[in-house]
């Protein structure tokens, strides 16, 4: 590419709002015109360390309802930060429109450039274009919805007391990981509509309130005993793997406000669900984008050599991958893996070797008119999630480069742990399949479903955990969560852990606690 | 693109969540504070500090897989392995070999920092203080706004009208702004004037004056002055607090702990009121000595019990270092009530003649075991009670449990309240 010289954006480490504006414009120019990215409008917010800690504790969102657990996280992070054990992130970015990026005030000008390129363009593009985010999140509505949730929960606390609301929220939080839909429904989630619906329902209730209804005697309820098991299960929509949804709709003794709180927790869980499924891709995209933009800025002379060195230093810290025997090894670093894969794909597209042509016939050598790999990358960024991305695009070359191997720990194998595949011809596909599986949420999260309710009898709720690979639930937390389910359901709850053959390996039960029963 | 500077937003957004967290963790935090009190000095009771609490009831459970079952891992950095190698498991258990650090067996204790207010609040809560007294103690230092001249900026409510108009007048005179009288007389002159040429000249002059009036405003922003206030701290005063304690063998750890809390409370109270508070520790058996805080509470001593020896020591120290004219002297004595019979006369004499006249306040705390009823009255108690009925300004109290400490100070607080009412 031709190098168009550009005026130096800044000198040294200091910056002001004018500098930020210039940096943003320069990045925007490269991102839109050269990389062909498509982003939400940007909003850049400069924050202090305390505000960053704040954002940490409320899952990164600028506004959130009140709950003790956020206070706990804040205290925890703060203690670490004060002792100097932990640095804070340089930025946090929110999947909303406009896309809000928080920048720490103490970043140097180089870091601000890096962060703007990373968050305001990399993540932003990914949020706007990836199919998961498109299907499951409503970027325009999220901030309004959070505002509604915050207000709603505050009003509930006023009306029904902090303790009661807290108990419901505790239960909802415990079930959040099992409160998401996995299959797109008939309509796209519209969070603004949600808020309106709740308001309308309340006004309708207030308008049609008539105390007389309370005094009308009710006849004996219709017996459900004649319903067949199959019909009953269909009527309740069973089996159901969205526990929060099931409890919201079917728990017999919840108050309307409690159902609404469960609904709020469910929507928030659903909003974050795509992020859990795209860690590697999301960070890989953002890192790749910032690397391209920074290199280009340096090439054009907009960043001095010294500042570029500073960038390279923090960039290589970010994409550092310790090996398995390193005491620092935390598992795969999503930045490192993502960035390595993006660069590898770029190489496959622009300079494929024979092996690449064999493994990736669809993308090898498919450069655009400018000789760039961006069209292929943009297409990948839009249409994959971590699991499918890795299972499609992890190349043998990268496996060799990172020297990946597959370890299988089977208790039946008494001698020890088996190395079941390494980075060789026989192992490539197995390693790739296994690594992809580790990023598949539906594989890593235990699969728990509501299977039956004994409506005719004691109304016991029956949950089932389908065991994979003989791995049971962690007993202590499972009991705690089940207690929360029982409190919401207000009758006994049983959780069976069933293996593939249908044998029940373990059973947990819980009964509702007294105070919740007082409905 | 929008750039927003959020740094100026109000701080403490997380405060409400923190309070909820502390409310939920109240019991364990209280326990932790209690423990940390044992190891801290009286002086440090006012500082916040790091506490470590167990995570009981603070977990956020989720449905997760436990250990066990067949586990697969893909790891980077193979050096020597080939397919089919079998590595022996570490002896510790069945868990997968490369235990993922920082996952699973997470935090069972939780460390975080309490602020000074929070720490004090928990401490005072534990002593079951009445709310009013608690507020009084926990409130931070008072500063009174006092007038301090004028400033060019300020709130409209504080505008200084006299000063502003005076400055405006000075400016108008200096710039020769025509006053209304001059213009009125000129206009009268024009009305009376018959000569055309003269009138034209006068009218031109009037026009020039009118233009000048317009150019020079009656009140200009540069004239405006505001009343300025400065926060002035309360007058500096100093106090010395004498901690007297019987350390003979009959004092149990529990009693010493009660005494320590008693001293802490008095210290908090004094440091609210005085800029500078000094502590003097005098321990006594049958003879008294001035010691440092650590020795005071922790090193054992044996011997008989002569209260007068401590009072004698206090008297000498006062005479040597703390002139009653310069210092507010507070004394707090803790004992289990033993005193040898022969010492009574000397104690009474010392107290009434030398100690009480120079002290602002003298409190005696008789500490006992939590479960034991105070059946018989001790020698010291009887003596002090007699002195009190003779009109000596003594506070005496028997305490078996920490919630009973506060009433000793009740009068101290009430007196302060009364004084404040007079002051406002």
PDB file of C-alpha atoms in Angstrom, chain B residues 161-421:
ATOM      1  CA  UNK B 161     -24.804  44.512  47.908  1.00  0.00           C
ATOM      2  CA  UNK B 162     -23.160  47.335  49.793  1.00  0.00           C
ATOM      3  CA  UNK B 163     -19.724  46.513  48.542  1.00  0.00           C
ATOM      4  CA  UNK B 164     -20.957  45.999  45.011  1.00  0.00           C
ATOM      5  CA  UNK B 165     -22.785  49.310  44.785  1.00  0.00           C
ATOM      6  CA  UNK B 166     -19.860  51.095  46.352  1.00  0.00           C
ATOM      7  CA  UNK B 167     -17.483  49.698  43.780  1.00  0.00           C
ATOM      8  CA  UNK B 168     -19.946  50.521  41.027  1.00  0.00           C
ATOM      9  CA  UNK B 169     -20.130  54.093  42.268  1.00  0.00           C
ATOM     10  CA  UNK B 170     -16.355  54.392  42.347  1.00  0.00           C
ATOM     11  CA  UNK B 171     -16.097  53.071  38.840  1.00  0.00           C
ATOM     12  CA  UNK B 172     -18.827  55.349  37.560  1.00  0.00           C
ATOM     13  CA  UNK B 173     -17.132  58.362  39.076  1.00  0.00           C
ATOM     14  CA  UNK B 174     -13.708  57.383  37.827  1.00  0.00           C
ATOM     15  CA  UNK B 175     -14.996  56.914  34.298  1.00  0.00           C
ATOM     16  CA  UNK B 176     -17.037  60.103  34.572  1.00  0.00           C
ATOM     17  CA  UNK B 177     -20.380  58.600  33.864  1.00  0.00           C
ATOM     18  CA  UNK B 178     -22.777  61.546  33.655  1.00  0.00           C
ATOM     19  CA  UNK B 179     -25.243  61.442  36.473  1.00  0.00           C
ATOM     20  CA  UNK B 180     -28.982  61.869  35.873  1.00  0.00           C
ATOM     21  CA  UNK B 181     -28.981  65.364  37.340  1.00  0.00           C
ATOM     22  CA  UNK B 182     -26.497  66.637  34.777  1.00  0.00           C
ATOM     23  CA  UNK B 183     -28.567  65.202  31.966  1.00  0.00           C
ATOM     24  CA  UNK B 184     -31.793  66.589  33.426  1.00  0.00           C
ATOM     25  CA  UNK B 185     -30.342  70.073  33.783  1.00  0.00           C
ATOM     26  CA  UNK B 186     -28.958  69.905  30.277  1.00  0.00           C
ATOM     27  CA  UNK B 187     -32.349  68.914  28.961  1.00  0.00           C
ATOM     28  CA  UNK B 188     -33.939  71.763  30.864  1.00  0.00           C
ATOM     29  CA  UNK B 189     -31.398  74.080  29.318  1.00  0.00           C
ATOM     30  CA  UNK B 190     -32.264  72.790  25.851  1.00  0.00           C
ATOM     31  CA  UNK B 191     -35.930  73.352  26.513  1.00  0.00           C
ATOM     32  CA  UNK B 192     -35.251  76.913  27.627  1.00  0.00           C
ATOM     33  CA  UNK B 193     -32.831  77.678  24.854  1.00  0.00           C
ATOM     34  CA  UNK B 194     -33.955  79.935  22.023  1.00  0.00           C
ATOM     35  CA  UNK B 195     -30.762  80.235  20.086  1.00  0.00           C
ATOM     36  CA  UNK B 196     -30.720  77.565  17.375  1.00  0.00           C
ATOM     37  CA  UNK B 197     -26.965  77.262  17.118  1.00  0.00           C
ATOM     38  CA  UNK B 198     -26.575  76.970  20.847  1.00  0.00           C
ATOM     39  CA  UNK B 199     -29.371  74.426  21.015  1.00  0.00           C
ATOM     40  CA  UNK B 200     -27.731  72.285  18.363  1.00  0.00           C
ATOM     41  CA  UNK B 201     -24.525  72.378  20.329  1.00  0.00           C
ATOM     42  CA  UNK B 202     -26.363  71.505  23.519  1.00  0.00           C
ATOM     43  CA  UNK B 203     -28.248  68.706  21.833  1.00  0.00           C
ATOM     44  CA  UNK B 204     -25.010  67.300  20.493  1.00  0.00           C
ATOM     45  CA  UNK B 205     -23.631  67.474  23.991  1.00  0.00           C
ATOM     46  CA  UNK B 206     -26.712  65.732  25.397  1.00  0.00           C
ATOM     47  CA  UNK B 207     -26.385  63.041  22.777  1.00  0.00           C
ATOM     48  CA  UNK B 208     -22.745  62.530  23.654  1.00  0.00           C
ATOM     49  CA  UNK B 209     -23.686  62.255  27.301  1.00  0.00           C
ATOM     50  CA  UNK B 210     -26.442  59.755  26.536  1.00  0.00           C
ATOM     51  CA  UNK B 211     -24.005  57.673  24.540  1.00  0.00           C
ATOM     52  CA  UNK B 212     -21.574  57.810  27.433  1.00  0.00           C
ATOM     53  CA  UNK B 213     -24.276  56.674  29.834  1.00  0.00           C
ATOM     54  CA  UNK B 214     -24.956  53.780  27.555  1.00  0.00           C
ATOM     55  CA  UNK B 215     -21.300  52.834  27.259  1.00  0.00           C
ATOM     56  CA  UNK B 216     -20.627  52.900  30.965  1.00  0.00           C
ATOM     57  CA  UNK B 217     -23.097  50.600  32.703  1.00  0.00           C
ATOM     58  CA  UNK B 218     -24.582  51.369  36.047  1.00  0.00           C
ATOM     59  CA  UNK B 219     -23.383  48.083  37.433  1.00  0.00           C
ATOM     60  CA  UNK B 220     -20.704  46.146  35.659  1.00  0.00           C
ATOM     61  CA  UNK B 221     -19.758  42.499  36.331  1.00  0.00           C
ATOM     62  CA  UNK B 222     -16.402  43.760  37.555  1.00  0.00           C
ATOM     63  CA  UNK B 223     -18.149  45.546  40.404  1.00  0.00           C
ATOM     64  CA  UNK B 224     -19.867  42.517  41.789  1.00  0.00           C
ATOM     65  CA  UNK B 225     -18.490  41.196  45.045  1.00  0.00           C
ATOM     66  CA  UNK B 226     -19.551  38.216  47.067  1.00  0.00           C
ATOM     67  CA  UNK B 227     -19.237  37.601  50.721  1.00  0.00           C
ATOM     68  CA  UNK B 228     -16.496  35.097  51.210  1.00  0.00           C
ATOM     69  CA  UNK B 229     -16.601  32.396  53.843  1.00  0.00           C
ATOM     70  CA  UNK B 230     -13.795  30.306  55.066  1.00  0.00           C
ATOM     71  CA  UNK B 231     -14.146  27.115  56.983  1.00  0.00           C
ATOM     72  CA  UNK B 232     -12.473  27.598  60.262  1.00  0.00           C
ATOM     73  CA  UNK B 233     -11.684  24.581  62.374  1.00  0.00           C
ATOM     74  CA  UNK B 234     -12.724  24.567  65.953  1.00  0.00           C
ATOM     75  CA  UNK B 235     -10.249  26.131  68.320  1.00  0.00           C
ATOM     76  CA  UNK B 236      -7.248  23.978  68.925  1.00  0.00           C
ATOM     77  CA  UNK B 237      -7.207  22.409  72.320  1.00  0.00           C
ATOM     78  CA  UNK B 238      -5.278  19.645  73.879  1.00  0.00           C
ATOM     79  CA  UNK B 239      -6.143  16.980  76.309  1.00  0.00           C
ATOM     80  CA  UNK B 240      -4.328  14.270  78.101  1.00  0.00           C
ATOM     81  CA  UNK B 241      -5.952  11.017  78.995  1.00  0.00           C
ATOM     82  CA  UNK B 242      -4.652   8.986  81.890  1.00  0.00           C
ATOM     83  CA  UNK B 243      -5.380   5.312  81.751  1.00  0.00           C
ATOM     84  CA  UNK B 244      -4.994   3.761  85.161  1.00  0.00           C
ATOM     85  CA  UNK B 245      -5.319   0.057  85.557  1.00  0.00           C
ATOM     86  CA  UNK B 246      -4.872  -2.523  88.223  1.00  0.00           C
ATOM     87  CA  UNK B 247      -2.789  -5.297  86.706  1.00  0.00           C
ATOM     88  CA  UNK B 248      -2.570  -7.573  89.668  1.00  0.00           C
ATOM     89  CA  UNK B 249      -3.221 -11.250  89.102  1.00  0.00           C
ATOM     90  CA  UNK B 250      -6.936 -11.026  89.786  1.00  0.00           C
ATOM     91  CA  UNK B 251      -7.562  -9.144  86.517  1.00  0.00           C
ATOM     92  CA  UNK B 252      -8.567 -11.642  83.836  1.00  0.00           C
ATOM     93  CA  UNK B 253      -8.172 -11.242  80.090  1.00  0.00           C
ATOM     94  CA  UNK B 254     -11.872 -10.532  79.771  1.00  0.00           C
ATOM     95  CA  UNK B 255     -11.586  -7.724  82.287  1.00  0.00           C
ATOM     96  CA  UNK B 256      -8.631  -6.245  80.473  1.00  0.00           C
ATOM     97  CA  UNK B 257     -10.546  -6.388  77.218  1.00  0.00           C
ATOM     98  CA  UNK B 258     -13.447  -4.507  78.784  1.00  0.00           C
ATOM     99  CA  UNK B 259     -11.029  -1.938  80.125  1.00  0.00           C
ATOM    100  CA  UNK B 260      -9.445  -1.544  76.725  1.00  0.00           C
ATOM    101  CA  UNK B 261     -12.776  -0.853  75.096  1.00  0.00           C
ATOM    102  CA  UNK B 262     -13.552   1.621  77.798  1.00  0.00           C
ATOM    103  CA  UNK B 263     -10.319   3.474  77.092  1.00  0.00           C
ATOM    104  CA  UNK B 264     -10.938   3.332  73.368  1.00  0.00           C
ATOM    105  CA  UNK B 265     -14.344   4.889  73.704  1.00  0.00           C
ATOM    106  CA  UNK B 266     -13.012   7.657  75.864  1.00  0.00           C
ATOM    107  CA  UNK B 267     -10.207   8.205  73.409  1.00  0.00           C
ATOM    108  CA  UNK B 268     -12.619   8.509  70.490  1.00  0.00           C
ATOM    109  CA  UNK B 269     -14.668  10.935  72.442  1.00  0.00           C
ATOM    110  CA  UNK B 270     -11.684  13.050  73.362  1.00  0.00           C
ATOM    111  CA  UNK B 271     -10.223  13.091  69.903  1.00  0.00           C
ATOM    112  CA  UNK B 272     -13.568  14.322  68.610  1.00  0.00           C
ATOM    113  CA  UNK B 273     -13.352  17.213  70.966  1.00  0.00           C
ATOM    114  CA  UNK B 274      -9.709  18.047  71.067  1.00  0.00           C
ATOM    115  CA  UNK B 275      -7.223  18.518  68.311  1.00  0.00           C
ATOM    116  CA  UNK B 276      -4.489  16.813  70.185  1.00  0.00           C
ATOM    117  CA  UNK B 277      -4.889  14.016  72.660  1.00  0.00           C
ATOM    118  CA  UNK B 278      -2.058  12.425  74.563  1.00  0.00           C
ATOM    119  CA  UNK B 279      -2.263   9.109  76.288  1.00  0.00           C
ATOM    120  CA  UNK B 280      -0.548   8.164  79.510  1.00  0.00           C
ATOM    121  CA  UNK B 281      -0.665   4.604  80.708  1.00  0.00           C
ATOM    122  CA  UNK B 282      -0.139   3.912  84.379  1.00  0.00           C
ATOM    123  CA  UNK B 283      -0.378   0.407  85.635  1.00  0.00           C
ATOM    124  CA  UNK B 284      -0.169  -0.516  89.236  1.00  0.00           C
ATOM    125  CA  UNK B 285       0.007  -3.377  91.622  1.00  0.00           C
ATOM    126  CA  UNK B 286       1.273  -2.268  94.958  1.00  0.00           C
ATOM    127  CA  UNK B 287       3.489   0.174  93.183  1.00  0.00           C
ATOM    128  CA  UNK B 288       2.755   2.083  90.025  1.00  0.00           C
ATOM    129  CA  UNK B 289       4.759   2.728  86.867  1.00  0.00           C
ATOM    130  CA  UNK B 290       4.205   4.514  83.613  1.00  0.00           C
ATOM    131  CA  UNK B 291       4.433   2.079  80.716  1.00  0.00           C
ATOM    132  CA  UNK B 292       3.770   1.931  77.000  1.00  0.00           C
ATOM    133  CA  UNK B 293       0.499   0.639  75.658  1.00  0.00           C
ATOM    134  CA  UNK B 294       1.712  -2.813  74.809  1.00  0.00           C
ATOM    135  CA  UNK B 295       3.108  -3.458  78.254  1.00  0.00           C
ATOM    136  CA  UNK B 296       0.018  -1.940  79.739  1.00  0.00           C
ATOM    137  CA  UNK B 297      -2.324  -4.469  78.218  1.00  0.00           C
ATOM    138  CA  UNK B 298      -0.178  -7.462  77.684  1.00  0.00           C
ATOM    139  CA  UNK B 299       2.650  -8.008  80.094  1.00  0.00           C
ATOM    140  CA  UNK B 300       1.823  -9.722  83.307  1.00  0.00           C
ATOM    141  CA  UNK B 301       2.730  -8.346  86.699  1.00  0.00           C
ATOM    142  CA  UNK B 302       2.251  -9.603  90.212  1.00  0.00           C
ATOM    143  CA  UNK B 303       1.928  -8.028  93.578  1.00  0.00           C
ATOM    144  CA  UNK B 304      -0.580  -6.629  95.962  1.00  0.00           C
ATOM    145  CA  UNK B 305      -2.903  -3.755  95.241  1.00  0.00           C
ATOM    146  CA  UNK B 306      -2.395  -0.174  96.279  1.00  0.00           C
ATOM    147  CA  UNK B 307      -4.549   2.234  94.303  1.00  0.00           C
ATOM    148  CA  UNK B 308      -2.968   5.261  95.883  1.00  0.00           C
ATOM    149  CA  UNK B 309       0.321   4.412  94.202  1.00  0.00           C
ATOM    150  CA  UNK B 310      -1.264   4.963  90.782  1.00  0.00           C
ATOM    151  CA  UNK B 311      -2.863   8.195  91.852  1.00  0.00           C
ATOM    152  CA  UNK B 312       0.440   9.325  93.280  1.00  0.00           C
ATOM    153  CA  UNK B 313       2.136   8.566  89.972  1.00  0.00           C
ATOM    154  CA  UNK B 314      -0.531  10.448  88.064  1.00  0.00           C
ATOM    155  CA  UNK B 315      -0.085  13.415  90.356  1.00  0.00           C
ATOM    156  CA  UNK B 316       3.659  13.520  89.736  1.00  0.00           C
ATOM    157  CA  UNK B 317       3.223  13.230  85.985  1.00  0.00           C
ATOM    158  CA  UNK B 318       0.656  15.994  85.945  1.00  0.00           C
ATOM    159  CA  UNK B 319       2.939  18.215  87.928  1.00  0.00           C
ATOM    160  CA  UNK B 320       5.880  17.419  85.688  1.00  0.00           C
ATOM    161  CA  UNK B 321       4.394  17.419  82.192  1.00  0.00           C
ATOM    162  CA  UNK B 322       0.794  18.538  82.038  1.00  0.00           C
ATOM    163  CA  UNK B 323       0.093  21.884  83.568  1.00  0.00           C
ATOM    164  CA  UNK B 324      -3.638  21.987  84.294  1.00  0.00           C
ATOM    165  CA  UNK B 325      -3.807  25.491  82.789  1.00  0.00           C
ATOM    166  CA  UNK B 326      -2.711  24.167  79.393  1.00  0.00           C
ATOM    167  CA  UNK B 327      -4.193  20.734  79.380  1.00  0.00           C
ATOM    168  CA  UNK B 328      -7.605  19.231  79.798  1.00  0.00           C
ATOM    169  CA  UNK B 329      -7.019  16.268  81.996  1.00  0.00           C
ATOM    170  CA  UNK B 330      -9.163  13.177  81.791  1.00  0.00           C
ATOM    171  CA  UNK B 331      -8.612  10.111  83.844  1.00  0.00           C
ATOM    172  CA  UNK B 332     -10.069   6.688  83.496  1.00  0.00           C
ATOM    173  CA  UNK B 333      -9.420   4.003  86.000  1.00  0.00           C
ATOM    174  CA  UNK B 334     -10.197   0.342  85.597  1.00  0.00           C
ATOM    175  CA  UNK B 335      -9.926  -2.192  88.310  1.00  0.00           C
ATOM    176  CA  UNK B 336     -11.609  -5.226  89.726  1.00  0.00           C
ATOM    177  CA  UNK B 337     -12.192  -3.305  92.919  1.00  0.00           C
ATOM    178  CA  UNK B 338      -9.533  -4.731  95.175  1.00  0.00           C
ATOM    179  CA  UNK B 339      -7.684  -2.376  97.387  1.00  0.00           C
ATOM    180  CA  UNK B 340      -5.954  -2.972 100.651  1.00  0.00           C
ATOM    181  CA  UNK B 341      -7.820  -1.591 103.598  1.00  0.00           C
ATOM    182  CA  UNK B 342      -4.926   0.470 104.877  1.00  0.00           C
ATOM    183  CA  UNK B 343      -4.728   2.333 101.586  1.00  0.00           C
ATOM    184  CA  UNK B 344      -8.218   3.781 101.730  1.00  0.00           C
ATOM    185  CA  UNK B 345      -7.433   6.960 103.565  1.00  0.00           C
ATOM    186  CA  UNK B 346      -4.474   7.757 101.301  1.00  0.00           C
ATOM    187  CA  UNK B 347      -6.546   7.117  98.166  1.00  0.00           C
ATOM    188  CA  UNK B 348      -9.381   9.338  99.313  1.00  0.00           C
ATOM    189  CA  UNK B 349      -7.034  12.118 100.239  1.00  0.00           C
ATOM    190  CA  UNK B 350      -5.097  11.997  96.985  1.00  0.00           C
ATOM    191  CA  UNK B 351      -8.251  11.908  94.930  1.00  0.00           C
ATOM    192  CA  UNK B 352     -10.070  14.753  96.586  1.00  0.00           C
ATOM    193  CA  UNK B 353      -7.095  16.978  97.145  1.00  0.00           C
ATOM    194  CA  UNK B 354      -4.860  16.565  94.124  1.00  0.00           C
ATOM    195  CA  UNK B 355      -6.520  14.628  91.344  1.00  0.00           C
ATOM    196  CA  UNK B 356     -10.133  15.724  91.142  1.00  0.00           C
ATOM    197  CA  UNK B 357      -9.439  19.471  91.374  1.00  0.00           C
ATOM    198  CA  UNK B 358      -7.275  19.370  88.231  1.00  0.00           C
ATOM    199  CA  UNK B 359      -9.310  16.806  86.260  1.00  0.00           C
ATOM    200  CA  UNK B 360     -12.127  17.532  83.877  1.00  0.00           C
ATOM    201  CA  UNK B 361     -13.468  14.110  84.382  1.00  0.00           C
ATOM    202  CA  UNK B 362     -12.639  11.068  86.374  1.00  0.00           C
ATOM    203  CA  UNK B 363     -14.277   7.758  85.582  1.00  0.00           C
ATOM    204  CA  UNK B 364     -13.908   4.572  87.479  1.00  0.00           C
ATOM    205  CA  UNK B 365     -14.845   1.324  85.834  1.00  0.00           C
ATOM    206  CA  UNK B 366     -15.183  -1.749  87.912  1.00  0.00           C
ATOM    207  CA  UNK B 367     -14.841  -4.718  85.621  1.00  0.00           C
ATOM    208  CA  UNK B 368     -16.130  -8.156  86.372  1.00  0.00           C
ATOM    209  CA  UNK B 369     -16.837 -11.403  84.632  1.00  0.00           C
ATOM    210  CA  UNK B 370     -19.722 -11.510  82.239  1.00  0.00           C
ATOM    211  CA  UNK B 371     -21.578 -14.270  84.007  1.00  0.00           C
ATOM    212  CA  UNK B 372     -20.919 -13.283  87.601  1.00  0.00           C
ATOM    213  CA  UNK B 373     -23.377 -11.088  89.425  1.00  0.00           C
ATOM    214  CA  UNK B 374     -21.811  -8.303  91.439  1.00  0.00           C
ATOM    215  CA  UNK B 375     -23.020  -9.436  94.777  1.00  0.00           C
ATOM    216  CA  UNK B 376     -20.726  -7.877  97.294  1.00  0.00           C
ATOM    217  CA  UNK B 377     -19.488  -4.391  96.901  1.00  0.00           C
ATOM    218  CA  UNK B 378     -15.754  -4.077  96.654  1.00  0.00           C
ATOM    219  CA  UNK B 379     -13.527  -1.973  98.834  1.00  0.00           C
ATOM    220  CA  UNK B 380     -12.800   0.569  96.129  1.00  0.00           C
ATOM    221  CA  UNK B 381     -16.423   0.802  95.096  1.00  0.00           C
ATOM    222  CA  UNK B 382     -17.522   1.552  98.636  1.00  0.00           C
ATOM    223  CA  UNK B 383     -14.873   4.210  98.960  1.00  0.00           C
ATOM    224  CA  UNK B 384     -15.739   5.927  95.684  1.00  0.00           C
ATOM    225  CA  UNK B 385     -19.401   5.773  96.447  1.00  0.00           C
ATOM    226  CA  UNK B 386     -18.809   7.511  99.716  1.00  0.00           C
ATOM    227  CA  UNK B 387     -16.735  10.196  98.023  1.00  0.00           C
ATOM    228  CA  UNK B 388     -19.478  10.678  95.463  1.00  0.00           C
ATOM    229  CA  UNK B 389     -22.125  11.163  98.056  1.00  0.00           C
ATOM    230  CA  UNK B 390     -19.892  13.809  99.550  1.00  0.00           C
ATOM    231  CA  UNK B 391     -20.128  15.616  96.243  1.00  0.00           C
ATOM    232  CA  UNK B 392     -16.918  14.574  94.481  1.00  0.00           C
ATOM    233  CA  UNK B 393     -17.286  14.635  90.666  1.00  0.00           C
ATOM    234  CA  UNK B 394     -16.685  10.964  90.011  1.00  0.00           C
ATOM    235  CA  UNK B 395     -18.262   8.626  87.511  1.00  0.00           C
ATOM    236  CA  UNK B 396     -18.383   5.062  88.704  1.00  0.00           C
ATOM    237  CA  UNK B 397     -19.761   2.025  87.013  1.00  0.00           C
ATOM    238  CA  UNK B 398     -19.709  -1.729  87.251  1.00  0.00           C
ATOM    239  CA  UNK B 399     -19.372  -3.516  83.980  1.00  0.00           C
ATOM    240  CA  UNK B 400     -19.569  -7.198  83.204  1.00  0.00           C
ATOM    241  CA  UNK B 401     -20.404  -7.011  79.524  1.00  0.00           C
ATOM    242  CA  UNK B 402     -19.207  -4.624  76.845  1.00  0.00           C
ATOM    243  CA  UNK B 403     -22.665  -3.207  76.232  1.00  0.00           C
ATOM    244  CA  UNK B 404     -22.609  -1.774  79.720  1.00  0.00           C
ATOM    245  CA  UNK B 405     -19.616   0.440  79.099  1.00  0.00           C
ATOM    246  CA  UNK B 406     -21.327   3.285  77.399  1.00  0.00           C
ATOM    247  CA  UNK B 407     -23.489   4.507  80.314  1.00  0.00           C
ATOM    248  CA  UNK B 408     -20.299   5.518  82.086  1.00  0.00           C
ATOM    249  CA  UNK B 409     -19.927   8.218  79.520  1.00  0.00           C
ATOM    250  CA  UNK B 410     -23.512   9.253  79.465  1.00  0.00           C
ATOM    251  CA  UNK B 411     -22.945  12.310  81.517  1.00  0.00           C
ATOM    252  CA  UNK B 412     -20.001  13.326  79.428  1.00  0.00           C
ATOM    253  CA  UNK B 413     -22.257  13.347  76.374  1.00  0.00           C
ATOM    254  CA  UNK B 414     -25.102  15.045  78.061  1.00  0.00           C
ATOM    255  CA  UNK B 415     -22.877  17.790  79.310  1.00  0.00           C
ATOM    256  CA  UNK B 416     -21.627  18.370  75.859  1.00  0.00           C
ATOM    257  CA  UNK B 417     -25.115  18.529  74.466  1.00  0.00           C
ATOM    258  CA  UNK B 418     -26.061  21.128  77.056  1.00  0.00           C
ATOM    259  CA  UNK B 419     -23.059  23.226  76.212  1.00  0.00           C
ATOM    260  CA  UNK B 420     -23.827  23.123  72.561  1.00  0.00           C
ATOM    261  CA  UNK B 421     -27.340  24.251  73.106  1.00  0.00           C
TER     262      UNK B 421
END
